[in-house]
Tab-separated table of C-alpha atoms in Angstrom:
chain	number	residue	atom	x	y	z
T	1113	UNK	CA	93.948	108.470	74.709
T	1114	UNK	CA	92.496	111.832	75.550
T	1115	UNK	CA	92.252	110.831	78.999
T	1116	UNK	CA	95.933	109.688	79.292
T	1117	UNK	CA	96.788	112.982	77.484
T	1118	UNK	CA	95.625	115.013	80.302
T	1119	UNK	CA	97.233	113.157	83.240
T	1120	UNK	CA	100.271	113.328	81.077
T	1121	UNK	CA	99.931	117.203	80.780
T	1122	UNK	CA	99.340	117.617	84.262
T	1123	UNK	CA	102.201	115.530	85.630
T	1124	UNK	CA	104.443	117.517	82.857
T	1125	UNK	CA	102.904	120.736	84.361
T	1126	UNK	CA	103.899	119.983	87.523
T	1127	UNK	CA	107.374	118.629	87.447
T	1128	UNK	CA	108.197	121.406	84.702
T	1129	UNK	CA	107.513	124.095	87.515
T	1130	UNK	CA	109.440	122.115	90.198
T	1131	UNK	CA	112.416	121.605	87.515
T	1132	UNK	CA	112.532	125.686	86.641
T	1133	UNK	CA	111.969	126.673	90.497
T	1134	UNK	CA	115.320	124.202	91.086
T	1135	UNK	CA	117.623	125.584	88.339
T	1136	UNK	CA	116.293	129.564	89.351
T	1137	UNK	CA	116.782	128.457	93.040
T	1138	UNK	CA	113.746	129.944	93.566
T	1139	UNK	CA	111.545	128.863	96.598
T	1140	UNK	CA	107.644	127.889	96.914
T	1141	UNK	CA	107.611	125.318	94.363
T	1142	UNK	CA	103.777	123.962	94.337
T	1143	UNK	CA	105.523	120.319	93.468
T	1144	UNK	CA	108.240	120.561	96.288
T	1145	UNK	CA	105.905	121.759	98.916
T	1146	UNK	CA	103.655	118.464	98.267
T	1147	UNK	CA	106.341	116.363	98.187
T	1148	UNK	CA	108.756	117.160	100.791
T	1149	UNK	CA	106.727	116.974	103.730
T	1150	UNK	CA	105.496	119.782	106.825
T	1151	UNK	CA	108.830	121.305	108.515
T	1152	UNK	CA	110.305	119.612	111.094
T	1153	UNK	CA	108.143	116.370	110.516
T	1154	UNK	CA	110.224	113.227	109.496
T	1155	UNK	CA	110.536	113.359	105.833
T	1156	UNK	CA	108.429	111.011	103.382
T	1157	UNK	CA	109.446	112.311	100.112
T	1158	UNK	CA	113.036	113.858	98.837
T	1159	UNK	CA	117.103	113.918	99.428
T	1160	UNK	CA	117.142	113.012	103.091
T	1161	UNK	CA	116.142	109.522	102.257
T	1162	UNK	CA	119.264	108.912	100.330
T	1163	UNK	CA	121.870	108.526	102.907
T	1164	UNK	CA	124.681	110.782	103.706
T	1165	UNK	CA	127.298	109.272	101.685
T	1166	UNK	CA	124.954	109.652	98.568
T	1167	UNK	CA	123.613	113.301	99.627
T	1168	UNK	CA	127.579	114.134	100.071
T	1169	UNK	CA	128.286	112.912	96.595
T	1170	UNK	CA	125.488	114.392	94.795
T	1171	UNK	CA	124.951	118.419	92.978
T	1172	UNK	CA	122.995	120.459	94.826
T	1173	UNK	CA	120.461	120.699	91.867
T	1174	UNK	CA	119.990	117.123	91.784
T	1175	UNK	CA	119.409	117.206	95.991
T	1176	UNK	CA	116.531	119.591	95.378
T	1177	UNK	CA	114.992	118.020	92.257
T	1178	UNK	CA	114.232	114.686	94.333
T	1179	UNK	CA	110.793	114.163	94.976
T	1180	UNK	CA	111.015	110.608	95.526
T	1181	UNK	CA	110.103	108.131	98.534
T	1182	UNK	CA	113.157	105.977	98.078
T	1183	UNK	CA	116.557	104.837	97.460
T	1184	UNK	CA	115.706	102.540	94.453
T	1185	UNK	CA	119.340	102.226	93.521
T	1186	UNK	CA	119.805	100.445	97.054
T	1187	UNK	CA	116.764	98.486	96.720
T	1188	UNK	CA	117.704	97.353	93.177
T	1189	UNK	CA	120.860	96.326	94.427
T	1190	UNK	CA	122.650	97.211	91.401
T	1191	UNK	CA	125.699	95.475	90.087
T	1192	UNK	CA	128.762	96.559	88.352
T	1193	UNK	CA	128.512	96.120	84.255
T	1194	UNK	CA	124.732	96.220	84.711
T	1195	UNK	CA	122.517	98.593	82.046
T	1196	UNK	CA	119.701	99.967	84.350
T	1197	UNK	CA	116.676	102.511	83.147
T	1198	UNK	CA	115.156	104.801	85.290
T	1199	UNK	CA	111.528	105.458	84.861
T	1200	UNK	CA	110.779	109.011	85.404
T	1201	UNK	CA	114.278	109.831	86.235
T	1202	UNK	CA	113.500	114.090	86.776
T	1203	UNK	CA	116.708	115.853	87.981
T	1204	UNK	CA	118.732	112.604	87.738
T	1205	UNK	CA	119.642	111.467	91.325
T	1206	UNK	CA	118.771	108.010	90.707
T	1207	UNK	CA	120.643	107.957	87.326
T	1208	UNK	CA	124.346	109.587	88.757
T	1209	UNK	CA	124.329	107.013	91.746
T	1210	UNK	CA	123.324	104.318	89.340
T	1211	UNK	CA	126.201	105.201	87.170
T	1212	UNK	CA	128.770	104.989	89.903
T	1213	UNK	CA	127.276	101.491	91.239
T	1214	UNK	CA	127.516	100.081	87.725
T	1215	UNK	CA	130.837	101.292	86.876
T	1216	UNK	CA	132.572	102.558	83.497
T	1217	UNK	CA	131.527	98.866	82.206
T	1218	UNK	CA	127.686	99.662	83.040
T	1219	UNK	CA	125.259	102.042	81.946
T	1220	UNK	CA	122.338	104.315	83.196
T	1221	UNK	CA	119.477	105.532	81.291
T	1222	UNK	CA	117.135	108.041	82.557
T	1223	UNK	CA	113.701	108.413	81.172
T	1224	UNK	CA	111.233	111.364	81.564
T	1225	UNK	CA	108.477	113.640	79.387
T	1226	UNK	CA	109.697	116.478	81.087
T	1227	UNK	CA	112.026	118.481	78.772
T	1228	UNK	CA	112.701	120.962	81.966
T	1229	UNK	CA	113.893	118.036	83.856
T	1230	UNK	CA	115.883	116.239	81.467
T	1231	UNK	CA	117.720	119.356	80.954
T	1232	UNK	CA	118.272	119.493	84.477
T	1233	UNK	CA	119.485	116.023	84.826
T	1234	UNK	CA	122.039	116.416	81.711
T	1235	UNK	CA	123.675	119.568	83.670
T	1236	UNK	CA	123.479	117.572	86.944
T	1237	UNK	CA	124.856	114.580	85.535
T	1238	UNK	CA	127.544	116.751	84.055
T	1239	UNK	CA	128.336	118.387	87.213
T	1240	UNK	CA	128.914	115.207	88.986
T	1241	UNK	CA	131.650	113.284	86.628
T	1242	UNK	CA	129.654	110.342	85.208
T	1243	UNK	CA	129.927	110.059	81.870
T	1244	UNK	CA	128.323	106.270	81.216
T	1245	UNK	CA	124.959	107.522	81.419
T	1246	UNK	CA	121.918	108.981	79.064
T	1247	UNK	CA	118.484	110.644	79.198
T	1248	UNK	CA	115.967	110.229	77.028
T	1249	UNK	CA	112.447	111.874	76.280
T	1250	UNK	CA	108.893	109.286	76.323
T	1251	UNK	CA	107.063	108.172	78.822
T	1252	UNK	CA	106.702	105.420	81.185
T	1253	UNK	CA	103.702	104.064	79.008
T	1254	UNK	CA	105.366	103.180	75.957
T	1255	UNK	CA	109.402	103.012	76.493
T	1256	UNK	CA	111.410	103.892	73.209
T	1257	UNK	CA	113.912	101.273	74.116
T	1258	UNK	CA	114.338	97.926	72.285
T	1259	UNK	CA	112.554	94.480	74.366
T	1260	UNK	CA	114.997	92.614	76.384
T	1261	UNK	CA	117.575	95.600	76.534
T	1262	UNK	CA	118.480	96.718	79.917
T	1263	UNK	CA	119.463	94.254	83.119
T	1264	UNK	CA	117.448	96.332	85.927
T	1265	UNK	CA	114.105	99.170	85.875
T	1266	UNK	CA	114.438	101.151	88.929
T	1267	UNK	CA	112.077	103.828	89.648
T	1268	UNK	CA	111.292	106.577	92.657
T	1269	UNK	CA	107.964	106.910	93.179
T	1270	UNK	CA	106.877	107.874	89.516
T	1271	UNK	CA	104.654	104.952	88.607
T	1272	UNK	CA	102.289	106.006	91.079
T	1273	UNK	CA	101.532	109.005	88.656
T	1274	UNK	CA	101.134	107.133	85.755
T	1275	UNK	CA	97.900	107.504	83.313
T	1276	UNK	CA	97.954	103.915	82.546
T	1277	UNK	CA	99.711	101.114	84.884
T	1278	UNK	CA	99.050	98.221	83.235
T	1279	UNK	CA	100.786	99.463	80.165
T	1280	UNK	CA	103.526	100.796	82.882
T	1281	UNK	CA	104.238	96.835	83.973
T	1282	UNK	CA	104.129	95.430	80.804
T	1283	UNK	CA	106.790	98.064	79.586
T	1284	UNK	CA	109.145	96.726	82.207
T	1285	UNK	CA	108.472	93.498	81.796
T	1286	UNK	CA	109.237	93.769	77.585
T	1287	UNK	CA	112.574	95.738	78.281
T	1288	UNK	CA	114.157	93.478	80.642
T	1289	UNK	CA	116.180	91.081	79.412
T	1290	UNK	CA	115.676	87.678	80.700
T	1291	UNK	CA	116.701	86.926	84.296
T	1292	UNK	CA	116.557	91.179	84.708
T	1293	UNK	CA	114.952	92.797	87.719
T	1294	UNK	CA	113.403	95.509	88.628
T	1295	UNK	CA	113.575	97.475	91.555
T	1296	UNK	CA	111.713	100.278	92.297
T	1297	UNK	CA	110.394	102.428	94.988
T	1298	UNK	CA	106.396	103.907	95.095
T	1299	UNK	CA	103.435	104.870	96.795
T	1300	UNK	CA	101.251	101.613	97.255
T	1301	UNK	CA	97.727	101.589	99.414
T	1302	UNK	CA	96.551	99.250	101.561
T	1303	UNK	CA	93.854	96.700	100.247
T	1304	UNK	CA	91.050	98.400	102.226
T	1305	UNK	CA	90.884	101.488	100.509
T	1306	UNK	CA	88.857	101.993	97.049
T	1307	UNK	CA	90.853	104.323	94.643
T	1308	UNK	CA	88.737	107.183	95.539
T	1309	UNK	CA	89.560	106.523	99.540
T	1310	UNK	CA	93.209	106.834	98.124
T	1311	UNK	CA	92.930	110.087	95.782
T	1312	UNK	CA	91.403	111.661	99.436
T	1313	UNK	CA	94.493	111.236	101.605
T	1314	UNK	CA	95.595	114.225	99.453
T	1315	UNK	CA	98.787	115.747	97.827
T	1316	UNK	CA	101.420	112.978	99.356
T	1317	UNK	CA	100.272	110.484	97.802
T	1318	UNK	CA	100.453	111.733	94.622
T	1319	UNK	CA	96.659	112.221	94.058
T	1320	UNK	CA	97.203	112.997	90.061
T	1321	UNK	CA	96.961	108.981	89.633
T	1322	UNK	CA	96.304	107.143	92.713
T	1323	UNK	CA	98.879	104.703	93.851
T	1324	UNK	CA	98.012	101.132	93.357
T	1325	UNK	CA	96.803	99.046	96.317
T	1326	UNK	CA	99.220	95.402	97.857
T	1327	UNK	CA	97.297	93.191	96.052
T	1328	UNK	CA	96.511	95.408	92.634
T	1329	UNK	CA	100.766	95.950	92.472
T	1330	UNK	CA	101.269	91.930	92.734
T	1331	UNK	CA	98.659	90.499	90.367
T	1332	UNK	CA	99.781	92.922	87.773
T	1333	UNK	CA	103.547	91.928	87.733
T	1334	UNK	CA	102.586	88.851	87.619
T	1335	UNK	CA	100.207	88.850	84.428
T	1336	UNK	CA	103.232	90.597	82.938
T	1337	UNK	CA	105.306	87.570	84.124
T	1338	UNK	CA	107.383	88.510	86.373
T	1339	UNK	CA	108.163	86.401	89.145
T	1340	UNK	CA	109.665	86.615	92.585
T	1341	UNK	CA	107.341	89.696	93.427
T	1342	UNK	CA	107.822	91.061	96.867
T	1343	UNK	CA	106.645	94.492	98.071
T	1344	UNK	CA	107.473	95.628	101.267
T	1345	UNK	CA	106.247	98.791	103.071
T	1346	UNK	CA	109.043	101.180	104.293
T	1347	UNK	CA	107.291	104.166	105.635
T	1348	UNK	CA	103.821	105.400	105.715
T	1349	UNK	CA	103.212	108.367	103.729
T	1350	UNK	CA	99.431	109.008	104.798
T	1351	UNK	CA	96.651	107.057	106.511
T	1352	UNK	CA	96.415	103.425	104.543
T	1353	UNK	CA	99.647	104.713	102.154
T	1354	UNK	CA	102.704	103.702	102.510
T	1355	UNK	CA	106.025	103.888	100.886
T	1356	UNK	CA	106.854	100.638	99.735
T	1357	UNK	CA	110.139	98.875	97.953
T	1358	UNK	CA	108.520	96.561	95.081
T	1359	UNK	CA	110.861	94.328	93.441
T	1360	UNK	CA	110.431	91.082	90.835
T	1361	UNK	CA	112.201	89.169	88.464
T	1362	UNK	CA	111.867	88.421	84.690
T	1363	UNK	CA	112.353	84.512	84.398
T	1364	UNK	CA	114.481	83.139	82.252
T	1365	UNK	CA	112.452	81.416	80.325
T	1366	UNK	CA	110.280	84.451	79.685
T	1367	UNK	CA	108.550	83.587	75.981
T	1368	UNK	CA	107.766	79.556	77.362
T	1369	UNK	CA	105.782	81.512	80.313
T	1370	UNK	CA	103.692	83.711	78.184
T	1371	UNK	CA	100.897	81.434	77.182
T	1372	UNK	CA	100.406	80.412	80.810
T	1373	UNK	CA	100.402	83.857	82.234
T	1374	UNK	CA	96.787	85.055	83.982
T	1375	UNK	CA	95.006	87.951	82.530
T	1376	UNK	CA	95.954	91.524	83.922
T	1377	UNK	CA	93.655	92.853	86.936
T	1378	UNK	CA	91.604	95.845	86.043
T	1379	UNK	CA	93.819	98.173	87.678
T	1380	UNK	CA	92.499	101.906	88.366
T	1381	UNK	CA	92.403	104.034	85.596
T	1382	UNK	CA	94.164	107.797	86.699
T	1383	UNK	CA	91.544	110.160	85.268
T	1384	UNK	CA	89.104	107.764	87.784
T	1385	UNK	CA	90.643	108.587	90.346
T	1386	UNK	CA	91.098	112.069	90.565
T	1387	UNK	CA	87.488	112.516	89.302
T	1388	UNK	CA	86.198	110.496	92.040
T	1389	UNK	CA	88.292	112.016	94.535
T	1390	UNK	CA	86.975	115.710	93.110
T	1391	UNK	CA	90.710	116.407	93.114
T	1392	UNK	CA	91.192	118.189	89.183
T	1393	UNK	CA	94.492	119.652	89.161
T	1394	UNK	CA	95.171	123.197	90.345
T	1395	UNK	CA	92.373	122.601	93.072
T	1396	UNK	CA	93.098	122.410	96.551
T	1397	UNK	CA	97.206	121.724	95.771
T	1398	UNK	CA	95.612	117.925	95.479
T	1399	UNK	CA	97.958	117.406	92.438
């Protein structure tokens, strides 16, 4: 728990700092410099892979607050009347479009444990009209929403970052309601590299955590149960990472799958990974 603590803290460090340097407008922004990518390089993380028509539509605060590598509201294909969550939600991009592709029927949840962002997501989500969505404070770990609540998890590049992913898939897989998806957006690594290779390719890839490799992201949704898993690389975000679209299913028949499912892979642990990578935070703009 102590261990998870201090990933948490760090994360909450970070994006608390990149939240404030947002609503100040100031520039410099440890967090945005990492994520955002060198000038005049194509981008890997941030607003300009959201297309025009959603950059057009969105605050300016919001715009500058994403640090994501994705569109997960296009991957998740979201439907009106839908209820969708959005782990680690930040300055609420991925909530406000998922509002207006649900409709007033439908509604949007945005989760985060940063109370900077979350304040920054209830003014953006103010500032753009929608009114069918909420944010809530917890984190991705342990989701203070009831089991088979929402229709679709979306996330943008937030699980990657996470102390503990097993407890991360099993979340999703407990709040989605049978025959729910999810569809999220993340840093994955290729098979090849150990989680210590991964921590090394520095700041883009999110080197609090480690993202999880192909084969590590599929054999955990499925000892969660979820079915349908496909994860497909998108961009590469350093050497052996890539940003990848990861989506699955939650059967129907959920609860007559259970006692069949196989036992969850030993996936890296976060605090492993940045102490093998001799990457603690603050040093070297690692994380």
């Amino acid at each position: 728990m102590i261990d998870h603590e201090r990933i948490h803290e760090a994360v909450r460090v970070r994006y608390a700092e990149a939240a404030q340097s947002v609503t100040s407008a100031a520039q410099g922004s440890a967090a945005l410099d990492s994520c955002c990518g060198p000038a005049g390089q194509t981008p890997v993380f941030g607003e300009l892979l959201y297309d025009a028509g959603d950059r057009a539509a969105l605050p300016d605060a919001a715009l500058l607050a994403s640090l994501g590598c994705g569109n997960p509201t296009a991957v998740a294909e979201l439907r009106p009347g839908e209820r969708v969550l959005d782990l680690g939600s930040g300055g609420g991009i991925d909530v406000i479009l998922s509002a207006r592709r649900v409709g007033p029927m439908g509604r949007a949840i945005g989760l985060d444990m940063t109370d900077e962002m979350l304040e920054l997501a209830v003014r953006n989500a103010a500032e753009a009209g929608v009114e069918n969505v909420e944010f809530i404070r917890g984190t991705i770990e342990a989701i203070p929403l009831p089991a088979s609540s929402v229709d679709v998890v979306i996330s943008n590049c937030v699980i990657n970052l996470a102390a503990d992913k097993a407890a991360v898939l099993a979340e999703i897989a407990r709040v989605l309601r049978p025959g729910g998806r999810m569809g999220v957006s993340d840093v994955v690594a290729d098979d090849r590299l150990s989680p210590a290779e991964r921590a090394q390719r520095g700041s883009y890839s999110g080197c609090i955590a480690g993202a999880l490799s192909f084969a590590e992201y599929q054999a955990g949704l499925a000892a969660v149960g979820l079915i349908d898993v496909s994860i497909e690389p998108t961009h590469a975000v350093a050497d052996g990472l890539h940003g990848a679209t990861i989506k699955a299913v939650k059967p129907l028949d959920a609860d007559a799958r259970r006692s069949a499912l196989p036992a969850m892979p030993a996936l890296p642990r976060a605090l492993d990974v940045v102490e093998a990578a001799g990457c603690g935070c603050g040093q070297g703009g690692c994380c």
